[in-house]
Amino acid sequence: MRKIAVLTSGGDSPGMNSCIRAVVRYAISQGLEIFGIKRGYQGLIEDDMELMSIRSVGNIIQQGGTILKTARCKEFKQDEVIDKAVQILRNRGIEGLVVIGGDGTFRGAERLIERGILCACIPATIDNNLFYTDYTLGFDTATNTVVDLINKVRDTSLSHDRVFIAETMGAGCGDLALKAGLAAGADMVIVPEVSCNVDDIVKKLLYAKSQNKKFSMIVLSEKVFDTNELKKVLTEKSGIECRTIVFGHIQRGGSPSAFDRNLGINFGVRAVQELMNGNCGVVGYKDGQYIYDTIEFALSVKQNFNYEEYKLIETLSI
Ligand code: ADP
């Protein structure tokens, strides 16, 4: 193998740049030529790529986002569009691809592998919703960001004796709400993995009030409830003033944590090594070890929620 390429696709996450830097510099150290494809699969089908150098990834390790940019490319699900992508790679003599993104991005890579392009995938999303790995790239930074935001909300809501509902991202996975909620001392965490009804929340709020606790922090993973509707119903039923805050895209930004930078570096180097050995698959981090497995396996793991930690929220609140 002489030429490979790297792209970032789907939602961006902090640590992608650290990973790109490692991929590029490690590949060059091994005598490979490496191209950076712009805007994920969209850039691939437009042949929008450039030869990377040691210098082109200088001074990016500390930056959030992705210097390669990212995009969502709907057409990439069509056979003829994927065939075109394969042709573009073949014309340039590119035999392998490092693909950095989430589950959708992995599905795109599967289609390229079917057509003979070697792909090594790297899990990158703040949602941690790829369950074969304990950590996806960006999750740790986003968790720290949410903890910091909750700390700030806590200052104001303590001063006003208010209940706050803080909505986090999650895309069907409660890890961000759970880990940030636990670390920020939340009183309740509402996640898709655990069913929860409004009357239970009201009961907990009223009990907290009876214990002279005037402030409560509820961390809500997006889409489990409509946040504003929940606020309305809780305020009506409990008689306690509730406020909401939706953290939104701030959770995706910021300088990556040391953990995410190191994860990105290890993921990136391993991905290039596996490509050089002709292995398609996904890197991951499981029980303290870096792993490499198939995309099929990665996408087949449906759950990795830590119910023990979830129970601790209740045990440690009030
Ligand atoms: P993420 O990778 O963060 O999960 P998306 O689900 O938006 O983000 O997927 C990123 C991109 O991957 C999509 O815009 C599309 O180009 C490609 N993709 C997603 N699903 C498929 C699929 N089933 N087949 C081919 N390409 C796909």
XYZ file of C-alpha atoms and ligand atoms in Angstrom:
345
model
C 0.000 0.000 0.000
C 1.353 3.409 -0.986
C -1.535 5.851 -0.815
C -4.301 6.293 1.722
C -6.785 9.045 2.599
C -8.570 10.299 5.691
C -11.980 11.928 6.112
C -14.298 13.105 8.900
C -18.035 12.623 8.447
C -21.346 13.118 10.279
C -21.437 15.218 13.459
C -18.116 16.765 14.467
C -16.588 16.043 17.855
C -13.644 17.378 19.847
C -10.556 15.238 19.312
C -11.062 14.760 15.579
C -8.122 17.078 14.871
C -5.834 15.260 17.262
C -6.796 12.067 15.457
C -6.250 13.538 11.970
C -2.814 14.762 13.042
C -1.852 11.314 14.294
C -3.182 9.575 11.170
C -1.330 11.932 8.835
C 1.980 11.992 10.672
C 2.031 8.275 11.415
C 1.193 7.442 7.786
C 3.984 9.703 6.548
C 6.404 8.137 9.052
C 5.600 4.775 7.457
C 6.381 6.030 3.955
C 2.754 6.437 2.829
C 1.238 9.300 0.885
C -1.909 10.535 2.581
C -4.723 12.672 1.235
C -7.151 14.692 3.338
C -10.681 14.491 1.932
C -12.839 17.555 2.638
C -16.431 17.418 3.969
C -16.699 13.666 4.443
C -18.364 11.563 1.755
C -19.589 14.754 0.038
C -16.006 15.814 -0.663
C -15.119 12.273 -1.700
C -17.746 12.187 -4.457
C -16.620 15.651 -5.592
C -12.950 14.553 -5.595
C -12.233 17.378 -3.155
C -9.009 16.318 -1.475
C -5.438 17.425 -0.978
C -2.128 15.779 -0.269
C -1.322 16.203 3.429
C 2.087 16.957 4.894
C 3.587 16.979 8.356
C 3.028 20.758 8.375
C -0.592 20.678 7.210
C -1.595 19.196 10.577
C 0.573 21.510 12.690
C -1.007 23.468 15.537
C -4.341 21.638 15.415
C -4.038 19.193 18.324
C -5.704 21.643 20.706
C -8.520 22.706 18.366
C -12.085 21.436 18.499
C -13.979 20.668 15.275
C -12.227 19.197 12.251
C -9.836 20.918 9.856
C -11.073 18.577 7.107
C -14.634 19.805 7.714
C -17.535 17.415 7.851
C -20.866 17.022 6.142
C -23.891 14.847 5.744
C -24.152 13.414 2.246
C -27.565 11.888 1.559
C -26.663 10.657 -1.938
C -23.988 8.387 -0.508
C -26.670 5.755 0.068
C -27.135 5.318 -3.714
C -25.170 2.531 -5.426
C -24.101 4.629 -8.405
C -22.792 7.395 -6.120
C -20.722 4.913 -4.123
C -19.408 3.427 -7.378
C -18.337 6.930 -8.400
C -16.495 7.381 -5.084
C -14.659 4.100 -5.643
C -13.673 5.204 -9.152
C -12.323 8.523 -7.815
C -10.193 6.684 -5.253
C -8.949 4.196 -7.880
C -8.060 6.998 -10.313
C -5.851 8.514 -7.655
C -4.374 5.157 -6.637
C -5.782 5.400 -3.117
C -6.216 1.919 -1.680
C -7.184 2.621 1.916
C -9.324 5.074 3.820
C -9.345 6.146 7.467
C -12.934 7.106 8.193
C -13.666 9.146 11.325
C -17.316 9.488 12.384
C -20.366 7.861 13.912
C -22.579 4.883 13.071
C -23.871 6.410 9.818
C -20.314 6.993 8.694
C -19.475 3.353 9.471
C -22.381 2.226 7.260
C -20.974 4.297 4.408
C -17.564 2.659 4.919
C -19.188 -0.780 4.767
C -20.400 0.018 1.270
C -16.892 1.023 0.174
C -15.409 -2.157 1.660
C -17.932 -4.241 -0.340
C -16.399 -2.635 -3.434
C -12.792 -3.419 -2.512
C -11.672 -0.214 -0.762
C -9.924 -0.933 2.536
C -11.453 1.127 5.357
C -10.383 1.535 8.985
C -13.063 3.355 10.982
C -12.636 5.499 14.074
C -15.620 6.116 16.393
C -16.070 9.854 16.893
C -19.216 11.336 18.379
C -20.010 13.184 21.598
C -23.037 10.897 22.083
C -21.039 7.735 22.939
C -23.688 5.804 21.018
C -21.371 3.182 19.542
C -21.673 0.490 22.149
C -18.831 -1.864 21.197
C -16.381 0.724 22.560
C -16.375 2.202 26.049
C -15.477 5.618 24.663
C -16.061 7.414 21.400
C -13.851 10.334 20.493
C -15.273 13.591 21.873
C -17.461 12.100 24.565
C -15.079 12.916 27.410
C -14.689 16.544 26.329
C -18.449 16.962 25.915
C -19.013 15.451 29.362
C -16.626 17.979 30.877
C -18.315 20.780 28.946
C -21.741 19.767 30.255
C -20.422 19.539 33.826
C -19.021 23.053 33.498
C -22.333 24.352 32.116
C -24.308 22.685 34.895
C -21.982 24.267 37.482
C -22.832 27.660 36.054
C -26.569 26.997 35.989
C -26.331 25.753 39.563
C -24.928 29.114 40.711
C -27.903 31.052 39.433
C -30.575 28.524 40.287
C -29.288 28.198 43.865
C -29.600 31.938 44.250
C -33.216 31.847 43.091
C -34.337 28.538 44.654
C -35.311 27.131 41.287
C -35.571 23.735 39.718
C -33.647 23.495 36.470
C -34.120 21.014 33.661
C -30.900 20.875 31.666
C -31.178 19.180 28.280
C -28.115 17.426 26.897
C -27.460 15.828 23.521
C -27.446 12.032 23.327
C -29.036 10.711 20.127
C -30.807 7.859 21.872
C -27.956 7.199 24.302
C -28.068 8.426 27.910
C -24.309 8.287 28.577
C -23.678 12.023 28.261
C -26.579 12.897 30.580
C -25.566 10.186 33.045
C -21.827 10.851 33.265
C -22.212 14.621 33.307
C -25.174 14.445 35.696
C -23.325 12.205 38.117
C -20.206 14.364 38.026
C -22.208 17.571 38.450
C -24.242 16.275 41.391
C -27.576 16.206 39.543
C -30.630 15.162 41.537
C -32.274 13.338 38.655
C -31.110 12.111 35.281
C -33.630 11.198 32.615
C -32.298 8.904 29.896
C -33.820 6.792 27.116
C -32.544 3.558 28.698
C -34.684 3.904 31.846
C -38.428 4.521 31.718
C -39.584 7.408 33.816
C -42.967 9.075 34.280
C -43.764 12.632 35.170
C -45.551 11.718 38.411
C -42.364 10.078 39.720
C -40.421 13.247 39.011
C -43.071 15.349 40.753
C -42.927 13.043 43.771
C -39.161 13.425 43.994
C -39.383 17.207 43.703
C -42.001 17.406 46.433
C -39.991 15.111 48.677
C -36.877 17.261 48.122
C -38.926 20.344 49.031
C -40.181 18.652 52.198
C -36.524 18.116 53.138
C -35.932 21.852 52.783
C -34.072 21.424 49.517
C -35.135 24.310 47.358
C -32.956 23.749 44.364
C -32.919 20.686 42.134
C -31.048 19.892 38.943
C -32.693 17.528 36.490
C -30.508 16.446 33.590
C -32.569 15.353 30.611
C -31.204 13.483 27.607
C -32.660 15.021 24.427
C -35.906 13.636 22.960
C -36.952 11.570 25.996
C -39.495 14.302 26.777
C -40.279 17.591 25.110
C -38.274 19.832 27.432
C -40.690 22.777 27.505
C -43.690 20.531 27.927
C -41.974 18.781 30.837
C -41.257 22.134 32.472
C -44.904 23.156 32.131
C -46.278 19.932 33.550
C -43.783 19.792 36.422
C -44.453 23.394 37.403
C -48.229 22.810 37.316
C -48.180 19.537 39.198
C -45.567 20.395 41.835
C -46.217 24.096 42.290
C -42.440 24.617 42.163
C -41.041 26.997 39.582
C -39.074 25.075 36.960
C -36.784 26.515 34.312
C -35.152 24.907 31.316
C -31.830 25.200 29.590
C -30.951 23.460 26.334
C -27.182 23.181 25.992
C -27.322 22.482 22.252
C -24.292 22.732 20.001
C -22.037 24.255 22.661
C -21.598 20.624 23.739
C -19.822 19.819 20.477
C -17.287 22.634 20.668
C -14.164 23.452 22.588
C -10.612 22.269 22.981
C -10.460 18.480 23.416
C -9.613 17.057 26.845
C -6.283 15.293 27.327
C -8.232 12.018 27.389
C -9.786 12.683 23.971
C -6.509 13.871 22.462
C -4.785 10.679 23.575
C -7.713 8.538 22.478
C -7.616 10.204 19.052
C -3.868 9.621 18.747
C -4.100 5.934 19.700
C -7.146 5.362 17.487
C -5.453 7.096 14.565
C -2.173 5.212 14.770
C -3.940 1.856 15.155
C -6.193 2.585 12.167
C -3.191 3.236 9.895
C -1.411 0.117 11.182
C -4.461 -2.034 10.451
C -4.839 -0.557 6.966
C -1.186 -1.286 6.227
C -1.833 -4.897 7.231
C -4.820 -5.004 4.886
C -7.423 -5.202 7.656
C -10.799 -3.496 7.385
C -12.663 -2.730 10.588
C -13.156 -0.365 13.499
C -10.881 0.654 16.334
C -12.272 0.870 19.837
C -11.346 0.983 23.498
C -12.798 -1.720 25.700
C -11.950 -2.563 29.317
C -8.684 -0.648 29.176
C -7.494 -2.115 25.855
C -7.450 -0.813 22.316
C -9.335 -3.231 20.079
C -9.972 -3.759 16.376
C -13.084 -5.546 15.148
C -15.447 -5.644 12.186
C -17.970 -2.913 11.389
C -20.661 -5.585 11.471
C -19.732 -6.467 15.051
C -19.454 -2.790 16.069
C -22.958 -2.041 14.792
C -24.442 -5.204 16.287
C -23.727 -4.180 19.898
C -26.887 -2.420 21.018
C -26.367 -1.547 24.668
C -23.632 -0.543 27.080
C -25.527 1.551 29.618
C -24.186 1.634 33.159
C -27.303 0.948 35.251
C -25.248 0.733 38.467
C -24.047 4.297 38.046
C -27.549 5.363 37.116
C -28.850 4.047 40.443
C -26.170 6.061 42.252
C -27.796 9.302 41.112
C -30.805 8.528 43.275
C -28.730 7.111 46.127
C -26.556 10.196 46.318
C -29.196 12.881 45.804
C -31.033 14.960 48.467
P -22.744 9.886 12.009
O -21.641 9.266 11.223
O -22.256 10.925 12.964
O -23.671 8.840 12.610
P -24.730 10.356 9.910
O -25.672 9.311 10.398
O -25.284 11.636 9.434
O -23.627 10.756 11.005
O -23.879 9.692 8.739
C -22.841 10.413 8.112
C -22.857 10.135 6.647
O -22.602 8.748 6.405
C -24.177 10.384 5.941
O -24.366 11.722 5.604
C -24.020 9.532 4.702
O -23.190 10.194 3.766
C -23.257 8.326 5.225
N -24.197 7.227 5.523
C -25.028 7.097 6.577
N -25.758 5.967 6.500
C -25.372 5.356 5.358
C -25.747 4.144 4.688
N -26.673 3.321 5.185
N -25.129 3.844 3.520
C -24.188 4.651 2.998
N -23.803 5.810 3.590
C -24.358 6.161 4.730
